[in-house]
Coordinates of C-alpha atoms in Angstrom, one line a residue:
X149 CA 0.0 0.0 0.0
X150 CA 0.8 3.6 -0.5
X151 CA 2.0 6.0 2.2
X152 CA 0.3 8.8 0.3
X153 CA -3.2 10.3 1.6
X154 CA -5.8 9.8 -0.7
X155 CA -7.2 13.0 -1.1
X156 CA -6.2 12.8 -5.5
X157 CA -8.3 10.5 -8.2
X158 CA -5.2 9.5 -10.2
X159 CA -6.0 8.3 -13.3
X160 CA -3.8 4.9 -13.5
X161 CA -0.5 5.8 -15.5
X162 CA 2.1 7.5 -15.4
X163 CA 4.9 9.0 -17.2
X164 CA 8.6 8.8 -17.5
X165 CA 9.9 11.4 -19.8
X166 CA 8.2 14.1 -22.3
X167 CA 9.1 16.0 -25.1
X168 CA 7.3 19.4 -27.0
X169 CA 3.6 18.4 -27.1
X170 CA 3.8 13.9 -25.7
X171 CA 4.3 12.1 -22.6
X172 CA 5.8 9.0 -22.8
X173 CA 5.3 5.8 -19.7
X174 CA 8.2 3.7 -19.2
X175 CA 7.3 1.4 -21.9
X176 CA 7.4 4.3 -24.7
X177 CA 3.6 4.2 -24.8
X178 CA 3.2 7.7 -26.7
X179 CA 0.6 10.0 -25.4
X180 CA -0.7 13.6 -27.0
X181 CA -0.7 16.1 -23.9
X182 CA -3.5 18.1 -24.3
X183 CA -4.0 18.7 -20.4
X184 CA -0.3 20.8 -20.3
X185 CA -0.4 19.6 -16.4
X186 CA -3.7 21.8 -16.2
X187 CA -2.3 24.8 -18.0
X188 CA 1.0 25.0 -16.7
X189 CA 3.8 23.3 -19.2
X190 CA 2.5 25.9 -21.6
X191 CA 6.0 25.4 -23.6
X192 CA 5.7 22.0 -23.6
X193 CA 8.3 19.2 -22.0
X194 CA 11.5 19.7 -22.0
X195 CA 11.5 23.2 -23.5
X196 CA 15.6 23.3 -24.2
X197 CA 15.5 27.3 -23.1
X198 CA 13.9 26.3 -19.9
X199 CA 15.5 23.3 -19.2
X200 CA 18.7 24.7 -19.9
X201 CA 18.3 27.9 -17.4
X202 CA 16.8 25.7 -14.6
X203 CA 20.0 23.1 -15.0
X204 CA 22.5 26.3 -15.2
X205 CA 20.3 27.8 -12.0
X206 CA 20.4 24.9 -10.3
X207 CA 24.3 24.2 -10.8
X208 CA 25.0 27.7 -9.0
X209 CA 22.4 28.5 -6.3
X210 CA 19.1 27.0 -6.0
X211 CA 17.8 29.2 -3.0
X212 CA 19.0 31.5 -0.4
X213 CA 15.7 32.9 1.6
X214 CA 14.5 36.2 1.1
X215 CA 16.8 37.6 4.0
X216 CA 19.0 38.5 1.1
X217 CA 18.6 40.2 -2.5
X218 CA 18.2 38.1 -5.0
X219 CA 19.0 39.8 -8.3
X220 CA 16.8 37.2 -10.5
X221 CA 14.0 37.8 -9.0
X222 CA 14.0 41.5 -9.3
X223 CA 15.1 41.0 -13.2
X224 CA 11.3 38.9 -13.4
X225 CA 9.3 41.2 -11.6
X226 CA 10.6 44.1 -14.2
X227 CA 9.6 41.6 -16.9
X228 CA 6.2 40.9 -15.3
X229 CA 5.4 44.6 -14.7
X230 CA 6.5 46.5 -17.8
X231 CA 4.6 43.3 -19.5
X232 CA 1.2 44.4 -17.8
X233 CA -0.1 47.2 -15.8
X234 CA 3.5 48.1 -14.2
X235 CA 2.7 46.8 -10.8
X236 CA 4.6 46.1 -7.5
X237 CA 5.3 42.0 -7.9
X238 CA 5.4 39.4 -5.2
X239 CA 6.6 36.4 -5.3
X240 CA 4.9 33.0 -3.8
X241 CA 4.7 28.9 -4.6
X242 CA 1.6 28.5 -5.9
X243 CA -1.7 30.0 -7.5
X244 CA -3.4 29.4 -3.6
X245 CA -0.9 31.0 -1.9
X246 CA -0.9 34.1 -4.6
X247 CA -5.0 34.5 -3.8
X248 CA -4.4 34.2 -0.4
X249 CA -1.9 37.0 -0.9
X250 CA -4.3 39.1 -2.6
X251 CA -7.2 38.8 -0.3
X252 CA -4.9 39.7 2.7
X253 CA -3.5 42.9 0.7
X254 CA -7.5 43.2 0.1
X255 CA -8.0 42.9 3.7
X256 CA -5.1 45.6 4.6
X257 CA -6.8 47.9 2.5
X258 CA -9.9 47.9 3.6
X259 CA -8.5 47.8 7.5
X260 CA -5.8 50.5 7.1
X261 CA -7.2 52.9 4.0
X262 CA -10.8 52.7 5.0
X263 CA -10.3 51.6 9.0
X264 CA -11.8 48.8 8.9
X265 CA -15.4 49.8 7.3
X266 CA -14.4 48.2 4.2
X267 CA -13.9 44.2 4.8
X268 CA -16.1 42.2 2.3
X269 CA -14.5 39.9 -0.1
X270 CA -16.9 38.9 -3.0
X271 CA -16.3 36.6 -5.3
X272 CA -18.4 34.6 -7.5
X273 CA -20.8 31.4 -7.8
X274 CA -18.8 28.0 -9.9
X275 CA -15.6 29.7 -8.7
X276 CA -12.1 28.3 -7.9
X277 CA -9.2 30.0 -6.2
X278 CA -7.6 27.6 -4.3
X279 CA -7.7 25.4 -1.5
X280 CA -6.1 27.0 1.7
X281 CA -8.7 28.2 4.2
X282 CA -9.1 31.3 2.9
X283 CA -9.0 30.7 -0.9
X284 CA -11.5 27.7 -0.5
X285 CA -13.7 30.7 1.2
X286 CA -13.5 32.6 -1.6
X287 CA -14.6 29.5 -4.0
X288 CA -18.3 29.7 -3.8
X289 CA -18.5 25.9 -4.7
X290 CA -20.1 23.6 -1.7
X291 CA -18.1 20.7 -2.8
X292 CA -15.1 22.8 -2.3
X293 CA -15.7 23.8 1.2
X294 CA -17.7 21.0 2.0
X295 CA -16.2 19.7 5.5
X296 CA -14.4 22.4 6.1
X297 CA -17.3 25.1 7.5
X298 CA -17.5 27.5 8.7
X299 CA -16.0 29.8 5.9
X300 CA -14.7 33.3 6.9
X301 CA -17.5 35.6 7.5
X302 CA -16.3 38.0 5.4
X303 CA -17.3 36.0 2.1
X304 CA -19.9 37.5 0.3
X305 CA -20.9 35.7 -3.1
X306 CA -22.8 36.6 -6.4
X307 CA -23.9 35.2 -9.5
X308 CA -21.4 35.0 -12.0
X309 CA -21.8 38.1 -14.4
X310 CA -25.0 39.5 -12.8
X311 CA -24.3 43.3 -12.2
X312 CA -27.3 44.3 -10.4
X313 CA -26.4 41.0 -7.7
X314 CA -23.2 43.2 -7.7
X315 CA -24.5 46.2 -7.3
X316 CA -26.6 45.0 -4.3
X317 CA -23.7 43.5 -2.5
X318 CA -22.0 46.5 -2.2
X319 CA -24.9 48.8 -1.3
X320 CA -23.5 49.0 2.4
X321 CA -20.2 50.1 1.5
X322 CA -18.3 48.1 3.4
X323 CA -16.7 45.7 0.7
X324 CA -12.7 45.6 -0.3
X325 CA -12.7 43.9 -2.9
X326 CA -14.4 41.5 -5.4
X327 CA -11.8 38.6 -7.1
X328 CA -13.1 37.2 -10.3
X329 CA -12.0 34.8 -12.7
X330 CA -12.0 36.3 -16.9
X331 CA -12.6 32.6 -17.3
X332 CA -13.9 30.0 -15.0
X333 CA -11.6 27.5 -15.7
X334 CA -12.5 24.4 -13.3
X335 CA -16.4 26.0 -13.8
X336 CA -16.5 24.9 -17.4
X337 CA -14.3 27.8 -19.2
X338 CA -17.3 30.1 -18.9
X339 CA -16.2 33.8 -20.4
X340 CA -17.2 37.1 -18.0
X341 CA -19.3 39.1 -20.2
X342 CA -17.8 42.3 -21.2
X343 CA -20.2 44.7 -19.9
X344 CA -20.7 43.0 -16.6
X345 CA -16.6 43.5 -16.6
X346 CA -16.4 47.0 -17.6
X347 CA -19.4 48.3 -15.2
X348 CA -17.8 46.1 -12.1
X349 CA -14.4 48.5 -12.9
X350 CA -16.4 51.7 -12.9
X351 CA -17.9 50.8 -9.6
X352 CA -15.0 50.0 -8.3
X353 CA -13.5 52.9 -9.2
X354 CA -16.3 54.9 -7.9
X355 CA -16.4 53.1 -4.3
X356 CA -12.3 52.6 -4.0
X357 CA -12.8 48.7 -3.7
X358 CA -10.2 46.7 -4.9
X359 CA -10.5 44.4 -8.2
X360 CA -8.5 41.6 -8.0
X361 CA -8.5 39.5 -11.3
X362 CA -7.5 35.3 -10.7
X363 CA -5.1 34.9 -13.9
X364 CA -3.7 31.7 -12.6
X365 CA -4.7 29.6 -15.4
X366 CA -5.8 32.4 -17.8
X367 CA -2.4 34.3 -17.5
X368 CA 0.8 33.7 -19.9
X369 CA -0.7 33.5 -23.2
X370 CA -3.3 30.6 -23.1
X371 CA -5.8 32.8 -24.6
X372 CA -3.4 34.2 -26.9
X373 CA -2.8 37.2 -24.7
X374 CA 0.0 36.8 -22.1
X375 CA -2.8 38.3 -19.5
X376 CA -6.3 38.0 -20.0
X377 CA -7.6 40.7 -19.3
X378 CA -6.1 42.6 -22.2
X379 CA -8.4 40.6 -23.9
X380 CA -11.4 42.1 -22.2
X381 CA -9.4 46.0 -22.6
X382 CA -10.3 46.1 -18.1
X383 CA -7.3 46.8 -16.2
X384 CA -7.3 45.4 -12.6
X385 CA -6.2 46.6 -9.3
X386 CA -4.6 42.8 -8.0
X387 CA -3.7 40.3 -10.9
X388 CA -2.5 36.9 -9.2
X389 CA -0.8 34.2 -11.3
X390 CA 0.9 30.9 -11.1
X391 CA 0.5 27.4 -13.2
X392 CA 2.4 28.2 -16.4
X393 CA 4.9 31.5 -14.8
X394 CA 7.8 28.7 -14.2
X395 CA 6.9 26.2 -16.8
X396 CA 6.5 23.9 -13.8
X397 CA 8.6 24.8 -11.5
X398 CA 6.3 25.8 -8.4
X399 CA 6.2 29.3 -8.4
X400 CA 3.2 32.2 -7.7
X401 CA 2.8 36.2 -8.2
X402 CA 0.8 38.5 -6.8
X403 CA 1.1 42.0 -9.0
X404 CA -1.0 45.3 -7.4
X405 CA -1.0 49.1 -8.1
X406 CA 1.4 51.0 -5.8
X407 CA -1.6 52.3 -3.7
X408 CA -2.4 48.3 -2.5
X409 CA 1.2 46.9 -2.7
X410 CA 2.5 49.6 -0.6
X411 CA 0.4 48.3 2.3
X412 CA 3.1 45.1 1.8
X413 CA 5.5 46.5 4.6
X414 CA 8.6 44.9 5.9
X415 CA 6.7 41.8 7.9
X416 CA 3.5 41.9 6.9
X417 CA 3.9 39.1 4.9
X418 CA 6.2 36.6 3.2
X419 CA 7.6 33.2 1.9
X420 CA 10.4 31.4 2.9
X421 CA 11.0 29.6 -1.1
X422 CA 9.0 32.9 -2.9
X423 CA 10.7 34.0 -5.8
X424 CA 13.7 31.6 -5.1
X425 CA 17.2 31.7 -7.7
X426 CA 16.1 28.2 -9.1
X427 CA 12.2 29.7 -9.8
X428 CA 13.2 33.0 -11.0
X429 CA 15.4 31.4 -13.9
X430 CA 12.9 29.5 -15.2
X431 CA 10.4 32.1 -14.7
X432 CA 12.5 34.9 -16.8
X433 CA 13.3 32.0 -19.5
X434 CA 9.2 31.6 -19.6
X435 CA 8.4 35.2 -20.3
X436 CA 11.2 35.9 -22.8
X437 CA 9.9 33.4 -24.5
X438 CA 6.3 34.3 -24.6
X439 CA 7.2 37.9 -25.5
X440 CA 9.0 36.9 -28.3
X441 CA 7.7 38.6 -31.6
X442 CA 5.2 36.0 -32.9
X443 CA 4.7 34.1 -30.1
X444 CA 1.4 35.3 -29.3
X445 CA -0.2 35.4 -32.7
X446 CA 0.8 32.0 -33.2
X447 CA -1.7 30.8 -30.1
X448 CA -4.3 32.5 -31.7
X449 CA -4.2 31.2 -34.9
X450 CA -4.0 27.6 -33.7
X451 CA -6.5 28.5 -31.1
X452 CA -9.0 29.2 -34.1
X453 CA -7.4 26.2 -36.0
X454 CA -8.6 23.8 -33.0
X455 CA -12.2 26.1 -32.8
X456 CA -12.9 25.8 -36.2
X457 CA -12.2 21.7 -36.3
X458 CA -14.1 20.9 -33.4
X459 CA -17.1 23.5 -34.2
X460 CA -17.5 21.5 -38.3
X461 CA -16.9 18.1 -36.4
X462 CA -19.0 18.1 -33.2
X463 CA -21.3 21.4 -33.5
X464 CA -24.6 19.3 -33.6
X465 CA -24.0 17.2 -30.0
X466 CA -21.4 20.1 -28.0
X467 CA -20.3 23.3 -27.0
X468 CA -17.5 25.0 -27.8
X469 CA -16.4 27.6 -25.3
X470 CA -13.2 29.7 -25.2
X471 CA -10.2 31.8 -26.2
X472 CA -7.0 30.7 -28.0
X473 CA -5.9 27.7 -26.4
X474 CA -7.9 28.0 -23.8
X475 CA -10.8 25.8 -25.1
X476 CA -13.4 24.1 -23.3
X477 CA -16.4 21.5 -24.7
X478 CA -19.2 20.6 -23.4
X479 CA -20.7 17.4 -23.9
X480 CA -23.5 15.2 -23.4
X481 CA -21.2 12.6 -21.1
X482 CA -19.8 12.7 -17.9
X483 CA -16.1 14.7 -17.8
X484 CA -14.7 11.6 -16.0
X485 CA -16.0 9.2 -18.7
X486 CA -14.5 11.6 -21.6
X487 CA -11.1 12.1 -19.9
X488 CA -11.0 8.2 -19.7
X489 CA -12.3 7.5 -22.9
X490 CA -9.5 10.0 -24.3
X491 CA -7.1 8.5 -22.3
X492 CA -7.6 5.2 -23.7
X493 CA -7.0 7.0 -27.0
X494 CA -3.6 7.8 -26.1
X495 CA -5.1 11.9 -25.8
X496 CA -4.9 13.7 -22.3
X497 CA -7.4 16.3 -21.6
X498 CA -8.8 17.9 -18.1
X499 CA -12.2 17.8 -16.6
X500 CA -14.0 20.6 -15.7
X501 CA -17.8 21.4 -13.8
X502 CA -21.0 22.3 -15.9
X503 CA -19.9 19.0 -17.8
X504 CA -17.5 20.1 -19.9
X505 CA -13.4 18.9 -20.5
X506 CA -10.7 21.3 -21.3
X507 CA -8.6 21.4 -24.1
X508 CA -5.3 23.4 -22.9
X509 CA -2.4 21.9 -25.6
X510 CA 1.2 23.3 -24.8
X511 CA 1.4 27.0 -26.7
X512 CA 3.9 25.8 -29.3
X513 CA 2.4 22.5 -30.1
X514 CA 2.8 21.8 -33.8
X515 CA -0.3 22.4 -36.2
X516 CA 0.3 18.7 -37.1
X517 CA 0.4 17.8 -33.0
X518 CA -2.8 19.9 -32.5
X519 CA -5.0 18.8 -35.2
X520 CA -3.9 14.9 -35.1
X521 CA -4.9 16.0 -31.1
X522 CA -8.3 17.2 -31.8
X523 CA -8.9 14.1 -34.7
X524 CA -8.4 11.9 -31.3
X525 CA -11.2 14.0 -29.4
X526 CA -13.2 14.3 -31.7
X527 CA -13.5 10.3 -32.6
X528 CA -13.8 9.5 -29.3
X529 CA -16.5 11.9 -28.1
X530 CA -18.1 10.0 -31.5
X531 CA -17.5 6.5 -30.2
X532 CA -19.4 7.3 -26.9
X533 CA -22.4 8.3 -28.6
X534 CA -22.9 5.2 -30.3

C-alpha cells in the first residue's frame, strides 16, 4: 500500500519522460498532452530554453531565503510589470498561496485605507481559487468547502456576471474587494461578459474597492494574450498568477498598483521559497519566451485552427467555449467518462464542472500535433455516442 493520503483521483498511469507536445510511460507508450499539467507546461516538456536555465540555476544556487537580495527575482518582476499594468510584484509557490496574498492585501486595505469599514471579499458562484482556508472561502462551490465550515464571515458571493447582484452587495459600503475569474476554468471555461466586466471596474473605481482578477490559469498566453484581461481592454487593481509562470517549476505572483502593494510593509507578509534563484530562472526564461515577436499570434491562430475543427466536427452534440488555447467543450457525457475515454485513446485532456473537458495543448504545439490532437477528441466523443 501507498503512504500517500488519498485526497487525488489518479488516473492509473504514469509517465517517464516528455518532449514538445507527448508524454511517454516507461514502456514508450506515446501519449498527445492536451491537459499541459492543467495549463502549466504551456511550452511544452522539455522546453531546451527552460531546461537549460533551470540546469545552469540549479548548478549555482538553487535558494538563499529572502533575508537576502536576489537579483533574479527583481530582473522577473521588471519583466512581469512592464509586460502588464506596471505593478509592485510578489513572489509566492503556488496559485493558492498568490489569492491568499491578494485577499490579505485586500484585507489591509480595507483595515488600514478605510479603517476597517471596508472588509467584504466577493467573489463569484462555480468559482475556484484555491484550497487554503481562505481561498477555499473565496470559492463559492459547496463541494469545495464542503467539511471544512464554517468559511470566513467576510465572504460575500454573487452570480457569476450579474451586475445588479453586484451592485446590491455592495450597497453598504463596506466591501474591499471583489476577485473574479476572466474565465472560469475548473467551472467549465465560462467567459465574464464584457459589460458586466467593464461596469464592475467603474464601480469599483467609484467606491475605492479593490479588483482583484485570478489569472492563474488564464495568464501567460493561453488565450493568446500573455494576461487575459487585455483581452477584455479592463485593467485590474490585483492580478494573481501561477501554473504556467515557471513552466512547472512551483512558483506564484501577486502583482497590485502601488496604492495596495505599498500596504506590503517589511513583515506583513512573506515566503520562505518565494521567488527563489532556481524559480526566478525559469520564470524569466518563460516570459522571454512568450514575449517573443510572434509568439502570441501563433496561439491564436491555432487557437481558431482547434475552434474551427471541433465546431464543423461536433457542432450538432457540443459546445465549444473559449479563447486561444484555452478551449473548453461541453458534452452530453460525464467529464470523468471523456477524460478516460481520451485516455484510452492515447489523448490527455482535463475535466471541468458544468460537464465540460478542457482542451489546454502546450502553446507551441505543432499544427500537425494539434490537429492529429483534436482528430483523437473528436472520434472519441463520436464513439461514446454510439
Amino acid at each position: 500500500m501507498s503512504s500517500l493520503m488519498n485526497n487525488y483521483g489518479r488516473f492509473k498511469i504514469s509517465f517517464a519522460y516528455g518532449l514538445g507536445a507527448k508524454l511517454y510511460t516507461a514502456d514508450n507508450e506515446e501519449y498527445l498532452d492536451f491537459a499541459s499539467g492543467i495549463s502549466v507546461t504551456n511550452l511544452g516538456h522539455s522546453f531546451k530554453p527552460l531546461t537549460d536555465a533551470v540546469c545552469s540555476q540549479a548548478a549555482k544556487v538553487m535558494h538563499t531565503s529572502n533575508l537576502y537580495e536576489i537579483p533574479l527575482q527583481e530582473e522577473l518582476a521588471d519583466l512581469i510589470s512592464k509586460n502588464s499594468f506596471n505593478g509592485k510584484v510578489f513572489f509566492c509557490n503556488s496559485g493558492a498561496e498568490a489569492n491568499e496574498a491578494a485577499i490579505k492585501l485586500a484585507r489591509l486595505y480595507g483595515n488600514t485605507i478605510h479603517h476597517g469599514k471596508k472588509y467584504k471579499i466577493i467573489s463569484m458562484y462555480n468559482s475556484f481559487h484555491g484550497r487554503t482556508y481562505a481561498t477555499m472561502g473565496a470559492t463559492a462551490q459547496e463541494k469545495i468547502q464542503k467539511g471544512s465550515y464554517p468559511m470566513p464571515a467576510y465572504n460575500q458571493y454573487i452570480p457569476f456576471n450579474d451586475i445588479e447582484a453586484f451592485k446590491n452587495a455592495v450597497s453598504l459600503n463596506d466591501t474591499a474587494a471583489i476577485i473574479l475569474e476572466l474565465f472560469q476554468g475548473e467551472g467549465g471555461v465560462i467567459p465574464v461578459d464584457i459589460e458586466f466586466l467593464k461596469e464592475v471596474r467603474r464601480i469599483c473605481d467609484e467606491k475605492d474597492i479593490l479588483m482583484i482578477v485570478d489569472e492563474v490559469q488564464t495568464g501567460y498566453g493561453r488565450t493568446g494574450e500573455l494576461f487575459a484581461y487585455k483581452l477584455f481592454g479592463v485593467v485590474p487593481d490585483i492580478m494573481t498568477l501561477s501554473k504556467s509562470i515557471a513552466g512547472g517549476v512551483p512558483m506564484g505572483a501577486v502583482v497590485s498598483v502601488e496604492k495596495a502593494a505599498s500596504l506590503f510593509t517589511v513583515g506583513t507578509h512573506g515566503s520562505t521559497f518565494g521567488g527563489n534563484p532556481l524559480a526566478c530562472a525559469a520564470g524569466i526564461a518563460v516570459i522571454k519566451e512568450m514575449t517573443k515577436e510572434g509568439f502570441l499570434q501563433s496561439v491564436k491562430e491555432k487557437g481558431a485552427l482547434l475552434k474551427d475543427y471541433l465546431y464543423k466536427n461536433l457542432s450538432d452534440t457540443c459546445l465549444v467555449k473559449g479563447e486561444g488555447l484555452l478551449i473548453g467543450v461541453k458534452t452530453p457525457y460525464s467529464p470523468k467518462d471523456v477524460a478516460e475515454a481520451c485516455l484510452e485513446n492515447h489523448l490527455l485532456v482535463v475535466t471541468a464542472g458544468n460537464n465540460s473537458v478542457r482542451l489546454y495543448p502546450p502553446l507551441n504545439i505543432s499544427s500537425e500535433d494539434l490537429l492529429k490532437g483534436a482528430e483523437i477528441f473528436v472520434s472519441t466523443i463520436k464513439e461514446l455516442g454510439k
